[in-house]
CSV table of C-alpha atoms in Angstrom, one decimal:
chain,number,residue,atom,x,y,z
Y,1,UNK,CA,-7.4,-1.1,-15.0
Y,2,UNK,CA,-6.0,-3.3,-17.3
Y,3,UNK,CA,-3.4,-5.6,-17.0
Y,4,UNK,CA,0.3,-6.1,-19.2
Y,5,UNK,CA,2.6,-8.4,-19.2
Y,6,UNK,CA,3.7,-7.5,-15.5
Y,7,UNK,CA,0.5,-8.4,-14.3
Y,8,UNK,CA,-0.9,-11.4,-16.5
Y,9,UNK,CA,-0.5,-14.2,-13.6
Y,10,UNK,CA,-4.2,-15.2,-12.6
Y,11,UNK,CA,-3.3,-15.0,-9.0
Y,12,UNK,CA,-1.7,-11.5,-9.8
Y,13,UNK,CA,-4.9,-10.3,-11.5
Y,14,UNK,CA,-6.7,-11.9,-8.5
Y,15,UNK,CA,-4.8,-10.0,-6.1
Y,16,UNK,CA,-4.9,-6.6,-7.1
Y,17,UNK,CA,-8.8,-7.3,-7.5
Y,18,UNK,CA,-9.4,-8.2,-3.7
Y,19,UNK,CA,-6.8,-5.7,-2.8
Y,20,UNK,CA,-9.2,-2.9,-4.3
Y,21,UNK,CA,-11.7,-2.9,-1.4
Y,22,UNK,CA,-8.7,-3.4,1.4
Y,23,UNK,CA,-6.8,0.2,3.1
Y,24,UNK,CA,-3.1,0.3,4.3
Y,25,UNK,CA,-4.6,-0.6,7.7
Y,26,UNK,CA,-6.1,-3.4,7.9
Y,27,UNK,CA,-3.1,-4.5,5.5
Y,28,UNK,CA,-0.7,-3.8,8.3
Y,29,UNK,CA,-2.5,-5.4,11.1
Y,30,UNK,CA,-2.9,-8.6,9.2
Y,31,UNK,CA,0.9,-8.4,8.1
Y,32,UNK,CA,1.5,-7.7,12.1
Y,33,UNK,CA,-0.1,-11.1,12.7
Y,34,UNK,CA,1.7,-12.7,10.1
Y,35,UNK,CA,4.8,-11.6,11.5
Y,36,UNK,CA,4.2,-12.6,14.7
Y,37,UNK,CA,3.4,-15.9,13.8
Y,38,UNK,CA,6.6,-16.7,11.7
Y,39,UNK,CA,8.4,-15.1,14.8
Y,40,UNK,CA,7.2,-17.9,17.0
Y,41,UNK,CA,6.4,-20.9,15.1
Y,42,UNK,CA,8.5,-23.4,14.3
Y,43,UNK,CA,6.7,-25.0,10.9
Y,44,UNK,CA,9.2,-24.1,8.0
Y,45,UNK,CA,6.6,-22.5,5.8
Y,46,UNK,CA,5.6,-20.1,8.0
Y,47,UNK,CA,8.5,-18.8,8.7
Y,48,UNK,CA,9.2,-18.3,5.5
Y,49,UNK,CA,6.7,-15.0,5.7
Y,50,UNK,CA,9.1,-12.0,4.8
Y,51,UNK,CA,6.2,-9.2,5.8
Y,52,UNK,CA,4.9,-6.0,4.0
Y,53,UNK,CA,7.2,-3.0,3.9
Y,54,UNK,CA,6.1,0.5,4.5
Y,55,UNK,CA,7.7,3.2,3.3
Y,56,UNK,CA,8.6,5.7,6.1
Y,57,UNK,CA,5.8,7.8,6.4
Y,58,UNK,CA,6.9,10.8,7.7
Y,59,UNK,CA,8.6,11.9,4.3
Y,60,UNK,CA,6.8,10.0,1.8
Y,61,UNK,CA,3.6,11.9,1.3
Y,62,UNK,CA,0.5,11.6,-1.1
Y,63,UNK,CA,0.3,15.0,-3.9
Y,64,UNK,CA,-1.8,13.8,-5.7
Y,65,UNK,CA,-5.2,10.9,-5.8
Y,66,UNK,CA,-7.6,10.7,-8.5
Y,67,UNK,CA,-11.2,11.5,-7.6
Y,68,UNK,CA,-12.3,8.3,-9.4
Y,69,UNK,CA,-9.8,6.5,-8.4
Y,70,UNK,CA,-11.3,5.3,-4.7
Y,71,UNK,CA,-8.4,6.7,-3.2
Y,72,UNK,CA,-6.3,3.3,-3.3
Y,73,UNK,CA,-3.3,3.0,-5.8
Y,74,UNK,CA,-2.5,-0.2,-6.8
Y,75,UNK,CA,-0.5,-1.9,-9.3
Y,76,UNK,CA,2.9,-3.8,-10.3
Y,77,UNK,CA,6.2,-1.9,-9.5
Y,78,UNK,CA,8.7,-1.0,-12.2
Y,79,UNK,CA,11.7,0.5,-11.0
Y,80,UNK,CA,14.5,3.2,-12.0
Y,81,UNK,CA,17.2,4.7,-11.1
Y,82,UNK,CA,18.8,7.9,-11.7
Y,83,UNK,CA,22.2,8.2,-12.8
Y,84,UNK,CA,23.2,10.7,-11.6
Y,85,UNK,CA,20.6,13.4,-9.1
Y,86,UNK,CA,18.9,16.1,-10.2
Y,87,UNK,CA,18.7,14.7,-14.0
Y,88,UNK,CA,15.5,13.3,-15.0
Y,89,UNK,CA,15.8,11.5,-18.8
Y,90,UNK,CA,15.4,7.7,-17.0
Y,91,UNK,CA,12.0,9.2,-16.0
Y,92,UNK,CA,11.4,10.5,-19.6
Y,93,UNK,CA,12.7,7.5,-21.0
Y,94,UNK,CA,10.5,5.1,-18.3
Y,95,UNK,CA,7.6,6.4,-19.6
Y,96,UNK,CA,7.4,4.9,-22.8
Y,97,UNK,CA,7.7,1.3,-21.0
Y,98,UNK,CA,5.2,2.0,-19.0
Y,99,UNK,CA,1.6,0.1,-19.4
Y,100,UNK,CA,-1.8,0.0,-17.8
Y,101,UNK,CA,-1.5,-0.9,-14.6
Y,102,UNK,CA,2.4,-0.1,-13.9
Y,103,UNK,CA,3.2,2.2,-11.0
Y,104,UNK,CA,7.0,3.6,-11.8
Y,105,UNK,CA,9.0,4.0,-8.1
Y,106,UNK,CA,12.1,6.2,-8.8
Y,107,UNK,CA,15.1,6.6,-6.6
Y,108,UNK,CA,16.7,9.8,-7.7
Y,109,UNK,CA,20.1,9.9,-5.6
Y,110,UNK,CA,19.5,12.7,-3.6
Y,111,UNK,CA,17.8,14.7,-6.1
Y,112,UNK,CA,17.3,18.4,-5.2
Y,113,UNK,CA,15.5,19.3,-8.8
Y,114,UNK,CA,12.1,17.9,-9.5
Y,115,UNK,CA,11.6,14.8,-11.6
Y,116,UNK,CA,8.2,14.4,-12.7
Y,117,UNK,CA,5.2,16.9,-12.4
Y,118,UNK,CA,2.1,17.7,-14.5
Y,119,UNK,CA,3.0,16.3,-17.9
Y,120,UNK,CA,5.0,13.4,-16.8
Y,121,UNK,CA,1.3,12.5,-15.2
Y,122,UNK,CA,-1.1,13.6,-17.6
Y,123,UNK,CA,0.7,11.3,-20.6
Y,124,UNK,CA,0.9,8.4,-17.3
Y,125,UNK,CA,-2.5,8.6,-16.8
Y,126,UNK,CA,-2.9,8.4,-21.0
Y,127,UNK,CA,-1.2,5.2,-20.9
Y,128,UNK,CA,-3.1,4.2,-18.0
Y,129,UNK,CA,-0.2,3.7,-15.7
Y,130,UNK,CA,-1.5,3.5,-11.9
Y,131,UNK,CA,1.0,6.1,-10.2
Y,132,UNK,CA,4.2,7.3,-9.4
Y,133,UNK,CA,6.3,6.6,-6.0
Y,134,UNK,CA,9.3,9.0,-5.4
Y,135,UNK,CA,12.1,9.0,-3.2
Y,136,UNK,CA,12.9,12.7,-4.2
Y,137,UNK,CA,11.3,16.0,-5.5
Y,138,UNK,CA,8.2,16.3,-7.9
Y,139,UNK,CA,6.6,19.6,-8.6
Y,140,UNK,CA,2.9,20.9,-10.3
Y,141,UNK,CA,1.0,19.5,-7.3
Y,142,UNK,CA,-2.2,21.2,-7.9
Y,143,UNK,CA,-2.1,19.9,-11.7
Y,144,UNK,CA,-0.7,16.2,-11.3
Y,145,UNK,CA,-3.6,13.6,-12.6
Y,146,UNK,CA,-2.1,10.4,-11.5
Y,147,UNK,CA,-1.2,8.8,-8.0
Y,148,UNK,CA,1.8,10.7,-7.1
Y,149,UNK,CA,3.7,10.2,-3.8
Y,150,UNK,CA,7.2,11.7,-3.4
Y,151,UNK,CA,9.5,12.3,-0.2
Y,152,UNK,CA,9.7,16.4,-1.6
Y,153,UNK,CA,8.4,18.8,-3.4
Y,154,UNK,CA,10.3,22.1,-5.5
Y,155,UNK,CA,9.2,24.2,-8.6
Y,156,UNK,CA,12.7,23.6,-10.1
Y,157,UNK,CA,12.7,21.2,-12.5
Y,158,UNK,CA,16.0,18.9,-13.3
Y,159,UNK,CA,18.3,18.2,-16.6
Y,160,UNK,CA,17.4,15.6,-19.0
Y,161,UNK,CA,21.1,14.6,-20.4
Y,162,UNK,CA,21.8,11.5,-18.9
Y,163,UNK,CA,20.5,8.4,-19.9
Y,164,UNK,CA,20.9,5.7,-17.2
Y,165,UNK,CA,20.3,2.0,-17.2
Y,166,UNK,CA,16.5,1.8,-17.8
Y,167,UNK,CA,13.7,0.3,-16.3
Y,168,UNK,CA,13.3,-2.6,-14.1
Y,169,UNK,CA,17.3,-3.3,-14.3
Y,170,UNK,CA,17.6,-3.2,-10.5
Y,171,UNK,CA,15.9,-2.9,-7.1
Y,172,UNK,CA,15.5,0.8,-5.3
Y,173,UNK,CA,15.8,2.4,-2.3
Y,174,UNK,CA,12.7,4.3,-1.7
Y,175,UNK,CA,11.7,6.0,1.7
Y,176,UNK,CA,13.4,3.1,3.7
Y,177,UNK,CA,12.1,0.1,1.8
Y,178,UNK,CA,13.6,-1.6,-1.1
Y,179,UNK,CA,11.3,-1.9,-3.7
Y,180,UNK,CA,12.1,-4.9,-6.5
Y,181,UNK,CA,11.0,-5.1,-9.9
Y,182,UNK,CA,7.6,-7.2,-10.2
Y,183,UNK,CA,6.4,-6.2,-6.6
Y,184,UNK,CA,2.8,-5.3,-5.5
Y,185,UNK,CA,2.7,-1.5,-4.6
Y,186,UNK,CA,-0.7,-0.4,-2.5
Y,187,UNK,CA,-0.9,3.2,-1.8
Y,188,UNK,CA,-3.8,4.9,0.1
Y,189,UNK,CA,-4.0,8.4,2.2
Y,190,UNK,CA,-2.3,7.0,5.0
Y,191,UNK,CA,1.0,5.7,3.0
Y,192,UNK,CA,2.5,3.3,0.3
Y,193,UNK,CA,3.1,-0.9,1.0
Y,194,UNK,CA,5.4,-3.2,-0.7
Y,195,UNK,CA,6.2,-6.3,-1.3
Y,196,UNK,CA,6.0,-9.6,-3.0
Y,197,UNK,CA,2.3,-10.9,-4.7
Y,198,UNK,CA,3.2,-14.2,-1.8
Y,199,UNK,CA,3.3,-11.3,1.2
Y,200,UNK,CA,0.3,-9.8,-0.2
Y,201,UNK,CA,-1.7,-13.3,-1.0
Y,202,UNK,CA,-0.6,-14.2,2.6
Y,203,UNK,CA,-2.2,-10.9,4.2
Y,204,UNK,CA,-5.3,-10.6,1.9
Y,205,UNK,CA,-8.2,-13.3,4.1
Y,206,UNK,CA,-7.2,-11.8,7.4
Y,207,UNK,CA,-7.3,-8.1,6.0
Y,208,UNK,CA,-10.8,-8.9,4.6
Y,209,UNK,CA,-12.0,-10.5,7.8
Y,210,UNK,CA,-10.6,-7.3,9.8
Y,211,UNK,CA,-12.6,-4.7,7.2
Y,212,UNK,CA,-15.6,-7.1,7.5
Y,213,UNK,CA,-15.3,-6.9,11.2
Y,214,UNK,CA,-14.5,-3.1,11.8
Y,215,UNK,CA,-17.5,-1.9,9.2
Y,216,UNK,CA,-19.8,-3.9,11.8
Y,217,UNK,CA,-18.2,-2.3,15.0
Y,218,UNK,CA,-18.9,0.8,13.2
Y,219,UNK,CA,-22.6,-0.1,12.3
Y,220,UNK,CA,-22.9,-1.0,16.4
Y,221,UNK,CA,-21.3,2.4,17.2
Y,222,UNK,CA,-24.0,4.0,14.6
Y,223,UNK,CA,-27.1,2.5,16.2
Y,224,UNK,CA,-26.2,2.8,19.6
Y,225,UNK,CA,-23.8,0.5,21.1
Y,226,UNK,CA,-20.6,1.3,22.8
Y,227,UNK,CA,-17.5,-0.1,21.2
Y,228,UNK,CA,-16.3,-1.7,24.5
Y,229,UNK,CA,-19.3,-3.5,24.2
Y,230,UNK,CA,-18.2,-5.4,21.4
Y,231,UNK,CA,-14.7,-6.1,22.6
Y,232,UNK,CA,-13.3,-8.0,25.2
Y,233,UNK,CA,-12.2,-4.8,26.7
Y,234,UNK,CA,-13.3,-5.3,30.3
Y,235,UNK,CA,-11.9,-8.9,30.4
Y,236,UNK,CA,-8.4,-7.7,28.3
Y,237,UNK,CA,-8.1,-4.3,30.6
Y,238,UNK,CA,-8.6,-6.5,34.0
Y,239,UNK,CA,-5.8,-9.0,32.9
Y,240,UNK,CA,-3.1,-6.9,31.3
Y,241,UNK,CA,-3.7,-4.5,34.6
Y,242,UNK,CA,-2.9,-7.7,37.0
Y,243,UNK,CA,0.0,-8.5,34.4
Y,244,UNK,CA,-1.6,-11.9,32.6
Y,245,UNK,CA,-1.4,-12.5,29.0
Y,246,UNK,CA,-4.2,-10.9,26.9
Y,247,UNK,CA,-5.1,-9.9,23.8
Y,248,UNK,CA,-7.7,-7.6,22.6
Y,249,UNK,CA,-10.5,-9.0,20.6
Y,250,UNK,CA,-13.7,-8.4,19.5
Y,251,UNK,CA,-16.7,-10.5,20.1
Y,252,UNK,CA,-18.2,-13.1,17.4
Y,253,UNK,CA,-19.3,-10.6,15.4
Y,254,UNK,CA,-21.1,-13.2,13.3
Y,255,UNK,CA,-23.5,-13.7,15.8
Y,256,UNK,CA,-24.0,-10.2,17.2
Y,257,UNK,CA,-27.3,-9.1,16.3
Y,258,UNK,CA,-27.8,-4.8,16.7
Y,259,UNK,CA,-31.2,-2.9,16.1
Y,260,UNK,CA,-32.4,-2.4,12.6
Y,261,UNK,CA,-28.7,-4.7,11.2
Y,262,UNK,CA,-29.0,-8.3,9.8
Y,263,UNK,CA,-26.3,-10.4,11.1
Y,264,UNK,CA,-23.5,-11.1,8.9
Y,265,UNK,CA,-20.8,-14.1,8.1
Y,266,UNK,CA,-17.1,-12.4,8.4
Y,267,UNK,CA,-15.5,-15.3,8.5
């Protein structure tokens, strides 16, 4: 998609580009490293690593993923929210800030009434917006067209009379996570990430290395070989069970040659 202001940083544009062909998963494990890292070392930069945030999967759920869209939402956060619950004219009125690109993240106070549905995301996906992220009730699930997450779902819709602050004028609370204005939001099928473009430039070389390495584990599995093969299971499950230090690795998968696959650089 196209970029706006939000998003007209080179390292920004960048990002979001390498960020396309990553998943939620491989995004955690390299944040997990990350964070383990700042936990132990003592060089100042490192420690300055704040980590990914994950909103709390067990109410935030995907409605809604474009079929063209490669199932990964991505794009700049702008943030609202609500007055006052179950009223919905912030959303209304967020809408005609939004630009390519944005993905809106409300906080609706407790809302029990439904604050977007099927037009708020046809006229999103007309003004190219990326998604919606809300910590409340949506409705029209079968006929939303953007990227729509929400912690609920109801066919009542809310009250429009009350205007609120506007967009961007504040961080939100949203399933567990504060979200701030200007931060990277990565959604797939398996939940939504946030944080800062630094937390996601920090993850991005070991989350590519991980997909590189996975899709040739899988291309061993495919042709034959076991995946303990390619691991230092054996050597890892022997340790850990006589109560040395271990970690779980796989092989030099640059070097691993299967039947019928090329090898391949990861690194």
């Amino acid at each position: 998609p196209d970029l706006t202001e939000h998003q007209q940083n080179g390292d920004v544009k960048d990002i979001i580009k390498r960020l396309q062909k990553l998943g939620t998963g491989p995004l955690c494990d390299a944040d997990k490293g990350h964070k383990l890292t700042s936990s132990t070392s003592d060089d100042p930069d490192l420690k300055k690593y704040k980590g990914l945030n994950l909103m709390d999967t067990d109410v935030m759920k995907l409605r809604h993923a474009p079929k063209q869209s490669g199932g990964v939402m991505i794009g700049v956060a702008r943030t609202v929210q609500l007055p006052r619950p179950n009223d919905f004219l912030a959303v209304l009125s967020a809408l005609t800030e939004l630009s390519a690109g944005d993905v809106l993240v409300v906080n609706t106070g407790g809302s029990t009434r439904a604050v977007a549905g099927s037009l708020f995301t046809t006229e999103a996906t007309r003004r190219g917006v990326n998604g919606i992220v809300v910590d409340g009730p949506i409705r029209d699930v079968a006929e939303l067209e953007c990227f729509a997450y929400s912690t609920k779902i109801t066919p009542y819709a809310g009250t429009v009379q009350h205007v609120g602050e506007g967009v961007d004028v504040s961080s939100v609370q949203c399933a567990g996570v504060t979200v701030n204005p200007g931060d990277i939001i990565f959604g797939d099928s398996d939940g939504v990430l946030c944080g800062s473009v630094d937390t996601f430039s920090a993850c991005l070389h070991d989350a590519e290395h991980i997909v590189a390495a996975e899709q040739r584990l899988i291309e061993g599995m495919k042709v034959g070989n076991s995946l303990h093969s390619m691991t230092n299971f054996d050597e890892h499950f022997a340790a850990r069970k006589e109560g040395r230090e271990s970690s779980l690795t796989f092989k030099d998968l640059r070097t691993v040659k299967f039947t019928g696959i090329d090898s391949v650089e990861v690194s």
